[in-house]
C-alpha cells in the first residue's frame, strides 16, 4: 500500500463528526473529484476515486448525514499496473439536486440555476470546518509521495479560481502551499517535509504523521553521517596530500643543498617527517624534546616547503 493510500485510509475513519463538518467535507470532495451529468433519467452526480477507502467513506457520509443511498460502482482495470476506478453515483431520485444546493454547487439567483465551484465562506467559518474542508479536498483529489524518496504533497483541482481559494485556506494555518498549472489541472502543492507534517496534523492523519516524522529523522541522521564522513574524508585527503608534499620538499632539499644547511629547528622536523611520513603534526610535535605544538610544527614545515620552492627556482 502506498503512503498516500495509508493517509487516505486513516482520515477516512473520521465518521464521528458534526453535520456541518460532514457538509464541508463532502462539498470539498464533490468540487474536487465530481462531475455533473444530465440524461433521460434526469440529473446525476458522480464522484470518482481510485481509493476504495475513499469510496466507502463518501458512501457512508452521504448515507449517515444526508440520508442519500447512493450507488457504489467499480470499474475494473484491464491493466495490472492501474488501480480499479470506484464511482459513487447520486441520481435525481436520491436527492442529488438538494445535495448540490446544500453544498453550494448549485445556486439559484432570480429563478436561474447556476453552477458554482468556489469555496462557500459559510463552509469554512470555523477552524474545525476548515480542517474538515481540507480533509475532504485531500480525500477527493490529494496525494502524497513516498517520503523515503521525496517530500511532495498535492491537491489536483480543475479550476484556477478554486485552486487559489483552496491554497489560501491551507495557508491560513501558517503553511506556504503554492499553485501551478499542469496540463488542464491546477495543482496546490507543498514540498517541505515539515509543512507536510503540519498538513497531516490539520487533516487528522496522526499515525501517518508519526511515520513521516520517523522517516524524516532517519533521513536527517543518514545525511548528517554522510556529511561527517565526507568532511572527514576531505580532511584526511588534505592531510595526506600535505604530508606527501612535505616529504617531496624535504627530499629535494636533501638531494640538492643537504639537510645540514637547514637551521637546527627545521632540520629536526625534516628528519622526523622523513622517518614518520604518516604521522600527524600533533604526533610529530610530541616526538621533539621539548615537545612542540601542532601549529609550531606546521609553521616549520611551511618554512621548509618555502626553502624547497626557492631551491627549485634557483634563488636559495
CSV table of C-alpha atoms in Angstrom, one decimal:
chain,number,residue,atom,x,y,z
A,1,UNK,CA,0.0,0.0,0.0
A,2,UNK,CA,1.3,3.4,-0.9
A,3,UNK,CA,1.9,6.1,1.7
A,4,UNK,CA,-0.8,8.2,0.1
A,5,UNK,CA,-3.3,5.3,0.4
A,6,UNK,CA,-2.4,4.9,4.1
A,7,UNK,CA,-3.1,8.6,4.7
A,8,UNK,CA,-6.5,8.4,3.0
A,9,UNK,CA,-7.3,5.2,4.8
A,10,UNK,CA,-6.6,6.9,8.1
A,11,UNK,CA,-8.5,10.1,7.6
A,12,UNK,CA,-11.5,8.2,6.1
A,13,UNK,CA,-12.0,6.7,9.5
A,14,UNK,CA,-13.4,10.1,10.6
A,15,UNK,CA,-17.1,9.5,10.8
A,16,UNK,CA,-17.9,10.9,14.3
A,17,UNK,CA,-18.2,14.5,13.1
A,18,UNK,CA,-20.9,17.2,13.1
A,19,UNK,CA,-23.3,17.7,10.3
A,20,UNK,CA,-21.6,21.0,9.4
A,21,UNK,CA,-18.2,19.2,9.2
A,22,UNK,CA,-19.7,16.5,7.0
A,23,UNK,CA,-21.2,19.1,4.7
A,24,UNK,CA,-17.8,20.9,4.5
A,25,UNK,CA,-16.0,17.7,3.8
A,26,UNK,CA,-18.5,16.4,1.2
A,27,UNK,CA,-18.6,19.8,-0.5
A,28,UNK,CA,-14.8,19.7,-1.0
A,29,UNK,CA,-14.9,16.1,-2.2
A,30,UNK,CA,-17.6,16.9,-4.8
A,31,UNK,CA,-15.9,20.1,-6.1
A,32,UNK,CA,-12.5,18.4,-6.4
A,33,UNK,CA,-13.5,15.0,-7.9
A,34,UNK,CA,-17.1,15.1,-9.0
A,35,UNK,CA,-18.9,15.6,-12.3
A,36,UNK,CA,-22.5,16.6,-13.0
A,37,UNK,CA,-24.4,14.5,-15.5
A,38,UNK,CA,-27.7,15.1,-17.4
A,39,UNK,CA,-29.6,12.2,-19.1
A,40,UNK,CA,-33.0,10.9,-19.8
A,41,UNK,CA,-33.2,9.8,-16.2
A,42,UNK,CA,-32.6,13.4,-15.1
A,43,UNK,CA,-29.8,15.0,-13.1
A,44,UNK,CA,-27.0,12.9,-11.6
A,45,UNK,CA,-23.6,13.5,-9.9
A,46,UNK,CA,-20.7,11.1,-9.9
A,47,UNK,CA,-17.7,11.1,-7.6
A,48,UNK,CA,-14.7,9.2,-8.9
A,49,UNK,CA,-11.7,7.8,-7.0
A,50,UNK,CA,-9.0,5.1,-7.2
A,51,UNK,CA,-9.0,4.6,-3.5
A,52,UNK,CA,-11.5,2.1,-2.1
A,53,UNK,CA,-11.4,3.6,1.4
A,54,UNK,CA,-12.3,7.0,0.0
A,55,UNK,CA,-15.3,5.5,-1.9
A,56,UNK,CA,-16.6,3.7,1.2
A,57,UNK,CA,-16.2,6.8,3.2
A,58,UNK,CA,-18.1,9.0,0.7
A,59,UNK,CA,-20.9,6.4,0.5
A,60,UNK,CA,-21.1,6.3,4.3
A,61,UNK,CA,-21.1,10.1,4.8
A,62,UNK,CA,-23.9,10.5,2.2
A,63,UNK,CA,-26.0,7.8,3.9
A,64,UNK,CA,-25.4,8.8,7.5
A,65,UNK,CA,-25.5,12.6,7.3
A,66,UNK,CA,-27.7,13.3,4.2
A,67,UNK,CA,-29.9,10.2,4.1
A,68,UNK,CA,-28.7,9.6,0.5
A,69,UNK,CA,-28.4,5.9,-0.5
A,70,UNK,CA,-26.0,6.3,-3.5
A,71,UNK,CA,-24.8,3.7,-5.8
A,72,UNK,CA,-21.2,2.4,-5.4
A,73,UNK,CA,-19.8,1.2,-8.7
A,74,UNK,CA,-16.5,-0.4,-9.6
A,75,UNK,CA,-14.8,-0.2,-13.0
A,76,UNK,CA,-12.3,-3.0,-13.3
A,77,UNK,CA,-9.0,-2.0,-14.7
A,78,UNK,CA,-7.7,-4.1,-17.7
A,79,UNK,CA,-4.1,-3.2,-16.8
A,80,UNK,CA,-2.2,-4.8,-14.0
A,81,UNK,CA,-0.4,-1.5,-13.2
A,82,UNK,CA,-3.6,0.6,-12.9
A,83,UNK,CA,-6.0,0.6,-9.9
A,84,UNK,CA,-9.7,-0.1,-10.2
A,85,UNK,CA,-11.9,3.0,-10.5
A,86,UNK,CA,-14.6,3.5,-7.8
A,87,UNK,CA,-17.6,5.7,-8.6
A,88,UNK,CA,-20.2,7.0,-6.1
A,89,UNK,CA,-23.3,7.8,-8.2
A,90,UNK,CA,-26.1,10.0,-6.9
A,91,UNK,CA,-29.2,10.2,-9.1
A,92,UNK,CA,-32.2,12.5,-9.3
A,93,UNK,CA,-34.5,10.3,-7.2
A,94,UNK,CA,-31.8,10.0,-4.5
A,95,UNK,CA,-31.8,13.7,-3.7
A,96,UNK,CA,-28.9,14.9,-5.8
A,97,UNK,CA,-30.5,18.3,-6.6
A,98,UNK,CA,-30.9,19.2,-2.9
A,99,UNK,CA,-27.4,18.0,-2.2
A,100,UNK,CA,-25.9,20.2,-4.9
A,101,UNK,CA,-27.7,23.2,-3.5
A,102,UNK,CA,-26.7,22.3,0.1
A,103,UNK,CA,-23.0,22.0,-0.9
A,104,UNK,CA,-23.1,25.3,-2.8
A,105,UNK,CA,-22.5,23.8,-6.2
A,106,UNK,CA,-26.0,24.8,-7.4
A,107,UNK,CA,-27.0,28.4,-6.8
A,108,UNK,CA,-30.4,29.8,-7.7
A,109,UNK,CA,-30.5,33.5,-8.5
A,110,UNK,CA,-33.7,35.1,-9.9
A,111,UNK,CA,-35.0,31.6,-10.8
A,112,UNK,CA,-31.8,31.0,-12.7
A,113,UNK,CA,-29.8,27.9,-11.7
A,114,UNK,CA,-26.0,28.3,-11.9
A,115,UNK,CA,-23.1,26.0,-11.2
A,116,UNK,CA,-20.5,27.5,-8.7
A,117,UNK,CA,-17.2,25.8,-7.9
A,118,UNK,CA,-15.9,28.3,-5.4
A,119,UNK,CA,-15.5,27.7,-1.7
A,120,UNK,CA,-18.5,29.0,0.3
A,121,UNK,CA,-17.4,31.2,3.2
A,122,UNK,CA,-20.1,29.6,5.4
A,123,UNK,CA,-18.5,26.2,4.8
A,124,UNK,CA,-15.2,27.3,6.4
A,125,UNK,CA,-16.3,29.8,9.1
A,126,UNK,CA,-14.5,28.0,11.9
A,127,UNK,CA,-11.2,26.2,12.3
A,128,UNK,CA,-12.9,22.8,12.6
A,129,UNK,CA,-14.8,23.4,9.4
A,130,UNK,CA,-11.6,24.5,7.7
A,131,UNK,CA,-9.9,21.3,8.8
A,132,UNK,CA,-12.9,19.2,7.5
A,133,UNK,CA,-12.9,21.0,4.2
A,134,UNK,CA,-9.2,20.4,3.6
A,135,UNK,CA,-9.6,16.8,4.7
A,136,UNK,CA,-12.4,16.4,2.1
A,137,UNK,CA,-10.2,18.1,-0.6
A,138,UNK,CA,-7.4,15.6,0.2
A,139,UNK,CA,-9.8,12.6,0.1
A,140,UNK,CA,-11.1,13.8,-3.3
A,141,UNK,CA,-8.0,15.0,-5.0
A,142,UNK,CA,-5.0,14.8,-2.8
A,143,UNK,CA,-1.9,12.6,-2.9
A,144,UNK,CA,1.4,12.4,-1.1
A,145,UNK,CA,4.7,10.9,-2.5
A,146,UNK,CA,6.7,8.2,-0.7
A,147,UNK,CA,8.6,10.2,1.9
A,148,UNK,CA,11.5,7.8,1.7
A,149,UNK,CA,12.2,9.2,-1.7
A,150,UNK,CA,10.9,12.8,-1.7
A,151,UNK,CA,8.7,15.2,0.1
A,152,UNK,CA,5.7,16.2,-2.1
A,153,UNK,CA,2.0,16.6,-1.3
A,154,UNK,CA,-0.5,18.0,-3.7
A,155,UNK,CA,-4.2,18.6,-4.4
A,156,UNK,CA,-5.4,18.3,-8.0
A,157,UNK,CA,-8.3,20.6,-9.0
A,158,UNK,CA,-9.8,21.7,-12.3
A,159,UNK,CA,-10.5,25.4,-11.6
A,160,UNK,CA,-7.8,28.1,-11.2
A,161,UNK,CA,-10.1,30.2,-9.0
A,162,UNK,CA,-10.9,27.2,-6.8
A,163,UNK,CA,-7.2,26.2,-6.6
A,164,UNK,CA,-6.3,29.7,-5.4
A,165,UNK,CA,-9.1,29.7,-2.8
A,166,UNK,CA,-8.0,26.3,-1.5
A,167,UNK,CA,-4.4,27.4,-1.4
A,168,UNK,CA,-5.4,30.4,0.7
A,169,UNK,CA,-7.4,28.2,3.0
A,170,UNK,CA,-4.5,25.8,3.5
A,171,UNK,CA,-2.1,28.8,4.1
A,172,UNK,CA,-4.4,30.2,6.8
A,173,UNK,CA,-2.9,27.5,9.0
A,174,UNK,CA,0.6,29.1,8.5
A,175,UNK,CA,1.7,26.9,5.6
A,176,UNK,CA,3.2,28.0,2.3
A,177,UNK,CA,1.4,26.0,-0.4
A,178,UNK,CA,1.6,27.2,-4.0
A,179,UNK,CA,-0.4,26.8,-7.1
A,180,UNK,CA,0.8,25.6,-10.5
A,181,UNK,CA,-0.9,24.6,-13.7
A,182,UNK,CA,-0.3,21.1,-15.1
A,183,UNK,CA,-2.0,20.5,-18.4
A,184,UNK,CA,-5.7,21.1,-17.8
A,185,UNK,CA,-5.4,20.8,-14.0
A,186,UNK,CA,-4.5,23.4,-11.3
A,187,UNK,CA,-2.3,21.9,-8.5
A,188,UNK,CA,-1.8,23.1,-5.0
A,189,UNK,CA,1.4,21.6,-3.7
A,190,UNK,CA,3.7,21.5,-0.7
A,191,UNK,CA,7.3,20.3,-0.9
A,192,UNK,CA,8.8,20.9,2.5
A,193,UNK,CA,8.8,17.9,4.9
A,194,UNK,CA,7.9,19.9,8.0
A,195,UNK,CA,5.0,21.6,6.3
A,196,UNK,CA,3.6,18.3,5.0
A,197,UNK,CA,3.8,17.1,8.7
A,198,UNK,CA,1.7,20.2,9.6
A,199,UNK,CA,-0.9,19.5,6.9
A,200,UNK,CA,-1.2,15.8,8.0
A,201,UNK,CA,-1.9,17.2,11.5
A,202,UNK,CA,-4.6,19.6,10.1
A,203,UNK,CA,-6.5,16.7,8.4
A,204,UNK,CA,-6.1,14.4,11.4
A,205,UNK,CA,-3.7,11.8,9.9
A,206,UNK,CA,-1.7,11.5,13.2
A,207,UNK,CA,-0.4,7.9,12.7
A,208,UNK,CA,0.9,8.8,9.2
A,209,UNK,CA,2.3,12.0,10.7
A,210,UNK,CA,4.4,10.0,13.2
A,211,UNK,CA,5.5,7.6,10.4
A,212,UNK,CA,6.6,10.6,8.3
A,213,UNK,CA,8.4,12.2,11.3
A,214,UNK,CA,10.3,8.9,11.9
A,215,UNK,CA,11.3,8.8,8.3
A,216,UNK,CA,12.4,12.5,8.4
A,217,UNK,CA,14.5,11.8,11.5
A,218,UNK,CA,16.2,8.8,9.9
A,219,UNK,CA,16.9,10.6,6.7
A,220,UNK,CA,18.4,13.6,8.6
A,221,UNK,CA,20.6,11.2,10.6
A,222,UNK,CA,21.8,9.5,7.5
A,223,UNK,CA,22.5,12.9,5.8
A,224,UNK,CA,24.4,14.0,8.9
A,225,UNK,CA,26.5,10.9,9.0
A,226,UNK,CA,27.2,11.2,5.2
A,227,UNK,CA,28.2,14.9,5.7
A,228,UNK,CA,30.5,13.9,8.6
A,229,UNK,CA,32.1,11.1,6.6
A,230,UNK,CA,32.6,13.3,3.6
A,231,UNK,CA,34.1,16.0,5.8
A,232,UNK,CA,36.5,13.5,7.5
A,233,UNK,CA,37.4,12.1,4.1
A,234,UNK,CA,38.1,15.6,2.7
A,235,UNK,CA,40.2,16.4,5.8
A,236,UNK,CA,42.1,13.1,5.6
A,237,UNK,CA,42.8,13.7,1.9
A,238,UNK,CA,44.1,17.2,2.7
A,239,UNK,CA,46.4,15.8,5.4
A,240,UNK,CA,47.7,13.0,3.2
A,241,UNK,CA,48.4,15.4,0.3
A,242,UNK,CA,50.2,17.9,2.7
A,243,UNK,CA,52.4,15.0,4.1
A,244,UNK,CA,53.3,13.9,0.5
A,245,UNK,CA,54.1,17.4,-0.5
A,246,UNK,CA,56.3,17.9,2.7
A,247,UNK,CA,58.2,14.7,2.1
A,248,UNK,CA,58.9,15.7,-1.5
A,249,UNK,CA,60.2,19.1,-0.4
A,250,UNK,CA,62.5,17.6,2.2
A,251,UNK,CA,63.9,15.0,-0.2
A,252,UNK,CA,64.5,17.8,-2.8
A,253,UNK,CA,66.5,19.8,-0.1
A,254,UNK,CA,68.3,16.6,0.9
A,255,UNK,CA,69.4,15.8,-2.6
A,256,UNK,CA,70.5,19.3,-3.5
A,257,UNK,CA,71.8,21.5,-0.7
A,258,UNK,CA,71.6,18.9,2.1
A,259,UNK,CA,69.5,18.9,5.2
A,260,UNK,CA,72.6,20.1,7.2
A,261,UNK,CA,72.1,23.5,5.6
A,262,UNK,CA,68.8,23.9,7.4
A,263,UNK,CA,68.6,25.6,10.8
A,264,UNK,CA,68.5,23.1,13.7
A,265,UNK,CA,64.8,23.5,14.4
A,266,UNK,CA,63.8,22.9,10.8
A,267,UNK,CA,66.3,20.1,10.3
A,268,UNK,CA,64.8,18.2,13.3
A,269,UNK,CA,61.3,18.4,11.9
A,270,UNK,CA,62.5,17.5,8.4
A,271,UNK,CA,64.2,14.4,9.7
A,272,UNK,CA,61.2,13.4,11.7
A,273,UNK,CA,58.9,13.8,8.7
A,274,UNK,CA,61.1,11.6,6.5
A,275,UNK,CA,61.2,9.0,9.2
A,276,UNK,CA,57.4,9.2,10.0
A,277,UNK,CA,55.6,10.3,6.8
A,278,UNK,CA,52.2,9.0,8.0
A,279,UNK,CA,52.2,10.7,11.5
A,280,UNK,CA,50.1,13.7,12.2
A,281,UNK,CA,51.5,17.1,13.0
A,282,UNK,CA,50.5,16.7,16.7
A,283,UNK,CA,52.3,13.3,16.9
A,284,UNK,CA,55.5,14.8,15.2
A,285,UNK,CA,55.5,17.6,17.8
A,286,UNK,CA,55.3,15.2,20.7
A,287,UNK,CA,58.5,13.4,19.4
A,288,UNK,CA,60.6,16.5,19.9
A,289,UNK,CA,62.4,17.5,23.0
A,290,UNK,CA,61.0,19.7,24.3
A,291,UNK,CA,57.6,18.9,22.6
A,292,UNK,CA,56.2,21.4,20.1
A,293,UNK,CA,52.6,22.1,19.4
A,294,UNK,CA,50.7,21.3,16.2
A,295,UNK,CA,50.8,24.9,15.0
A,296,UNK,CA,54.6,25.2,15.7
A,297,UNK,CA,55.2,22.0,13.6
A,298,UNK,CA,53.0,23.3,10.8
A,299,UNK,CA,54.9,26.6,10.8
A,300,UNK,CA,58.3,24.9,10.5
A,301,UNK,CA,57.1,22.6,7.7
A,302,UNK,CA,55.8,25.6,5.8
A,303,UNK,CA,59.2,27.2,6.1
A,304,UNK,CA,60.8,24.0,4.8
A,305,UNK,CA,58.4,24.0,1.8
A,306,UNK,CA,59.3,27.6,1.1
A,307,UNK,CA,63.0,26.8,1.1
A,308,UNK,CA,62.3,23.9,-1.3
A,309,UNK,CA,60.5,26.3,-3.6
A,310,UNK,CA,63.4,28.7,-3.6
A,311,UNK,CA,65.8,25.8,-4.3
A,312,UNK,CA,63.6,24.8,-7.3
A,313,UNK,CA,63.7,28.3,-8.7
A,314,UNK,CA,67.5,28.7,-8.0
A,315,UNK,CA,67.0,31.5,-5.6
A,316,UNK,CA,68.5,29.8,-2.5
